[in-house]
Short mmCIF file of C-alpha atoms in Angstrom, two decimals:
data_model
loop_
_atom_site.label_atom_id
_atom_site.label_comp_id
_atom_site.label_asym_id
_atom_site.label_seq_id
_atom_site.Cartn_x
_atom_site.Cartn_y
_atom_site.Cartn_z
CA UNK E 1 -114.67 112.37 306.98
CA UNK E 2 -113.86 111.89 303.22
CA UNK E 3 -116.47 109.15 302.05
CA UNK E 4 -113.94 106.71 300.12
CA UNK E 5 -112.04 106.88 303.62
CA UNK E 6 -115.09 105.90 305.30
CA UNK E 7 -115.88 103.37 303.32
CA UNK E 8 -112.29 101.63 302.81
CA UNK E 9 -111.82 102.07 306.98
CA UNK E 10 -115.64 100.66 306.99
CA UNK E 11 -115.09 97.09 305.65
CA UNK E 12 -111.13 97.35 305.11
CA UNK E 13 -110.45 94.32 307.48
CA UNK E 14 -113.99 92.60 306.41
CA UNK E 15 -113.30 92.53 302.97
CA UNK E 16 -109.92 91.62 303.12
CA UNK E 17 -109.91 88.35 305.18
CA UNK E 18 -112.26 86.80 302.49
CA UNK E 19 -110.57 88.34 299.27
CA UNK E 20 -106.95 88.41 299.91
CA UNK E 21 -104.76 85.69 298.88
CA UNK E 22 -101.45 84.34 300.84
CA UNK E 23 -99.14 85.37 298.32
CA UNK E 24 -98.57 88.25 295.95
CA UNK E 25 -99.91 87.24 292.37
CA UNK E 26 -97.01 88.63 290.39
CA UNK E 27 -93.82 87.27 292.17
CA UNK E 28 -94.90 85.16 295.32
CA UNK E 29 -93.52 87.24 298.31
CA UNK E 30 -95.86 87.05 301.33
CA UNK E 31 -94.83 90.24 302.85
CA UNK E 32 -96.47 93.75 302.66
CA UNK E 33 -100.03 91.87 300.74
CA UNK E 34 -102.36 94.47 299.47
CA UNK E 35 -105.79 93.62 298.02
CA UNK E 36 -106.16 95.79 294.59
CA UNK E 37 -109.38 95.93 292.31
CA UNK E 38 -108.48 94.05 289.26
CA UNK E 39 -111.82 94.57 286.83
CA UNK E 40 -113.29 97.86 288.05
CA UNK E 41 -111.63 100.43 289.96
CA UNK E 42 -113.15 102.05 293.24
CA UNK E 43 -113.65 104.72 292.25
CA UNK E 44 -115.56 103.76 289.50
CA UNK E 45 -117.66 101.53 292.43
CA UNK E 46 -118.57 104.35 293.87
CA UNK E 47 -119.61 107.10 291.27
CA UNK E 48 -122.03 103.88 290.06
CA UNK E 49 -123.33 103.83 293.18
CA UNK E 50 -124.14 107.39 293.76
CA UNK E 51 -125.42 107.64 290.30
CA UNK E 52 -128.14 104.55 291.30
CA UNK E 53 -128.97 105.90 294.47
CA UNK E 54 -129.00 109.90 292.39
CA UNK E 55 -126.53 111.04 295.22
CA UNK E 56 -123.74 113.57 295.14
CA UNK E 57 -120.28 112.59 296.83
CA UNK E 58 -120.02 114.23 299.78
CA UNK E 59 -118.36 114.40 303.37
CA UNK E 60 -119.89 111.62 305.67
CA UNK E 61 -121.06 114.30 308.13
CA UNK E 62 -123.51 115.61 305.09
CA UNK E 63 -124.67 112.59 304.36
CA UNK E 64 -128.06 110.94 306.36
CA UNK E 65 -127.05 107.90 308.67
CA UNK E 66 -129.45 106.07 306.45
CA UNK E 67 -127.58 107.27 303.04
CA UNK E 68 -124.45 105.89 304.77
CA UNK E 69 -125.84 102.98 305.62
CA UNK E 70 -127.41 102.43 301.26
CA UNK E 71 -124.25 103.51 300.41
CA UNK E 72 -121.68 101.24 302.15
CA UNK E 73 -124.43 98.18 301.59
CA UNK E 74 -124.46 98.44 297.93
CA UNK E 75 -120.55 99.25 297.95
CA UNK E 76 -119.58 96.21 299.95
CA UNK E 77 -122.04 93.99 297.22
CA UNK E 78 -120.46 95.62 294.01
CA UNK E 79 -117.03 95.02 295.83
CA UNK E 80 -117.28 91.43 296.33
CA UNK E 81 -118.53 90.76 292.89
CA UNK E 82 -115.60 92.36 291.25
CA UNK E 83 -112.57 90.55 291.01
CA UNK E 84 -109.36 91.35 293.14
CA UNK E 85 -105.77 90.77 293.26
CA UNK E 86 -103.48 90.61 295.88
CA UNK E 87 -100.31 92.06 295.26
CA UNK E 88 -97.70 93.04 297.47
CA UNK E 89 -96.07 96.95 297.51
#
């Protein structure tokens, strides 16, 4: 599996009951609500956390269960420090 798919399906539904709000920020709807990174993109997440932990991206299947593990634990910190938006489609 691609690793950004891993970890958005890893914490998709955990991250998003504590960050998303119950209306879109722009024009109030509360239909289709999508969380989006508002001061650092994901990828940008994640290429700082490979560079710290001096990791190449990769397939999950390449990866050790214990890289995995680093790498979704420091993601999931660096994403709830960042701030989001919720914003409808």
């Amino acid at each position: 599996m691609n690793l950004r798919e891993f970890l958005r399906d890893e914490w998709k539904d955990y991250i998003r009951a504590f960050l998303i709000k119950d209306k879109c920020e722009e024009c109030g709807t509360v239909e289709n609500l999508e969380l989006h990174h508002a001061s650092a993109r994901f990828e940008e997440l994640l290429f700082e956390t490979l560079r710290d932990l001096k990791l190449k991206e990769k397939d999950t299947d390449e990866y050790k269960p214990k890289e995995l593990e680093l790498i979704s634990d420091i993601m999931l910190g660096r994403q709830m420090k960042i701030v989001h938006k919720t914003l409808c489609k």
